[in-house]
CSV table of C-alpha atoms in Angstrom, one decimal:
chain,number,residue,atom,x,y,z
A,1,MET,CA,172.0,-17.8,178.8
A,2,GLN,CA,174.0,-16.5,181.7
A,3,ASP,CA,172.1,-13.2,181.9
A,4,LYS,CA,168.7,-14.9,182.0
A,5,LEU,CA,169.9,-17.5,184.5
A,6,TYR,CA,171.3,-14.8,186.7
A,7,GLU,CA,167.9,-13.0,186.6
A,8,ILE,CA,166.2,-16.2,187.8
A,9,ILE,CA,168.8,-16.9,190.5
A,10,ALA,CA,168.6,-13.3,191.7
A,11,SER,CA,164.9,-13.5,192.1
A,12,VAL,CA,165.0,-16.8,193.9
A,13,CYS,CA,167.9,-15.8,196.2
A,14,TYR,CA,166.8,-12.2,196.8
A,15,PHE,CA,170.0,-10.7,195.3
A,16,ASP,CA,170.4,-7.9,192.7
A,17,LYS,CA,171.5,-9.4,189.4
A,18,GLU,CA,174.4,-7.1,189.4
A,19,GLU,CA,175.8,-8.7,192.6
A,20,LEU,CA,176.1,-12.1,191.0
A,21,HIS,CA,179.4,-13.4,189.5
A,22,PRO,CA,180.8,-16.8,188.7
A,23,GLY,CA,182.9,-17.1,191.8
A,24,LEU,CA,180.1,-16.9,194.3
A,25,SER,CA,179.7,-20.0,196.4
A,26,VAL,CA,176.3,-21.6,195.8
A,27,GLU,CA,176.1,-22.7,199.5
A,28,ASP,CA,177.9,-20.0,201.4
A,29,ASP,CA,177.2,-16.9,199.4
A,30,LEU,CA,173.9,-17.6,197.7
A,31,ALA,CA,172.6,-20.0,200.4
A,32,ILE,CA,170.8,-22.0,197.7
A,33,THR,CA,168.9,-24.9,199.2
A,34,SER,CA,167.4,-28.0,197.5
A,35,VAL,CA,164.0,-26.3,197.6
A,36,MET,CA,165.5,-23.2,195.8
A,37,ILE,CA,167.1,-25.5,193.2
A,38,VAL,CA,163.6,-27.0,192.5
A,39,GLU,CA,162.3,-23.4,192.1
A,40,ILE,CA,165.2,-22.4,189.8
A,41,ILE,CA,164.7,-25.6,187.7
A,42,ALA,CA,161.0,-24.8,187.2
A,43,MET,CA,161.8,-21.2,186.2
A,44,VAL,CA,164.6,-22.3,183.9
A,45,GLU,CA,162.3,-24.8,182.2
A,46,SER,CA,159.5,-22.3,181.8
A,47,ARG,CA,161.5,-19.2,180.8
A,48,LEU,CA,164.5,-20.8,178.9
A,49,GLY,CA,162.9,-24.0,177.6
A,50,VAL,CA,165.7,-26.2,179.2
A,51,ASN,CA,164.7,-29.5,180.8
A,52,LEU,CA,166.7,-29.8,184.0
A,53,GLU,CA,164.4,-31.9,186.3
A,54,GLU,CA,166.4,-35.1,185.8
A,55,HIS,CA,169.6,-33.4,186.9
A,56,VAL,CA,168.8,-32.1,190.4
A,57,ASP,CA,171.7,-34.0,192.0
A,58,GLU,CA,174.2,-32.6,189.5
A,59,LEU,CA,172.9,-29.1,190.0
A,60,LEU,CA,173.1,-29.5,193.8
A,61,SER,CA,176.8,-30.7,193.5
A,62,CYS,CA,177.8,-27.4,191.9
A,63,GLU,CA,180.0,-25.4,194.3
A,64,THR,CA,180.0,-22.0,192.5
A,65,LEU,CA,177.6,-20.0,190.4
A,66,GLY,CA,180.0,-20.4,187.5
A,67,GLU,CA,179.8,-24.2,187.7
A,68,LEU,CA,176.0,-24.0,188.0
A,69,THR,CA,175.8,-21.7,184.9
A,70,ALA,CA,178.2,-23.9,182.9
A,71,LEU,CA,176.2,-27.1,183.8
A,72,THR,CA,172.9,-25.4,182.9
A,73,ALA,CA,174.4,-24.3,179.5
A,74,GLU,CA,175.7,-27.8,178.9
A,75,LEU,CA,172.4,-29.5,179.8
A,76,SER,CA,170.5,-27.0,177.6
A,77,SER,CA,172.4,-28.1,174.6
A,78,GLU,CA,171.9,-31.8,175.5
A,79,HIS,CA,168.3,-31.8,176.7
A,80,PRO,CA,166.1,-29.0,175.3
A,81,GLN,CA,162.6,-29.1,176.9
A,82,GLY,CA,160.6,-31.9,175.2
A,83,SER,CA,163.5,-33.8,174.0
A,84,LEU,CA,163.7,-36.4,176.7
A,85,PRO,CA,161.8,-39.7,176.2
A,86,GLY,CA,158.2,-39.5,177.3
A,87,ARG,CA,158.1,-35.7,176.8
């Protein structure tokens, strides 16, 4: 999951995937904005089949790439795409 998530984040943030590591600051190092989070969510849902759209605030509260990766992995096990009510 981490490798695929790093590919998505690298493409959205204009980084090389090899430059990414868990200690990077989401705000200071990656400069991820709320608009970028929405783009990342859409790509994660389409490429990884993980439903994250109900968790924007949680994703925005992540301070490091490691936290963002861990939260995404946790949510993927809780809410695979199509498992939420009305989906």
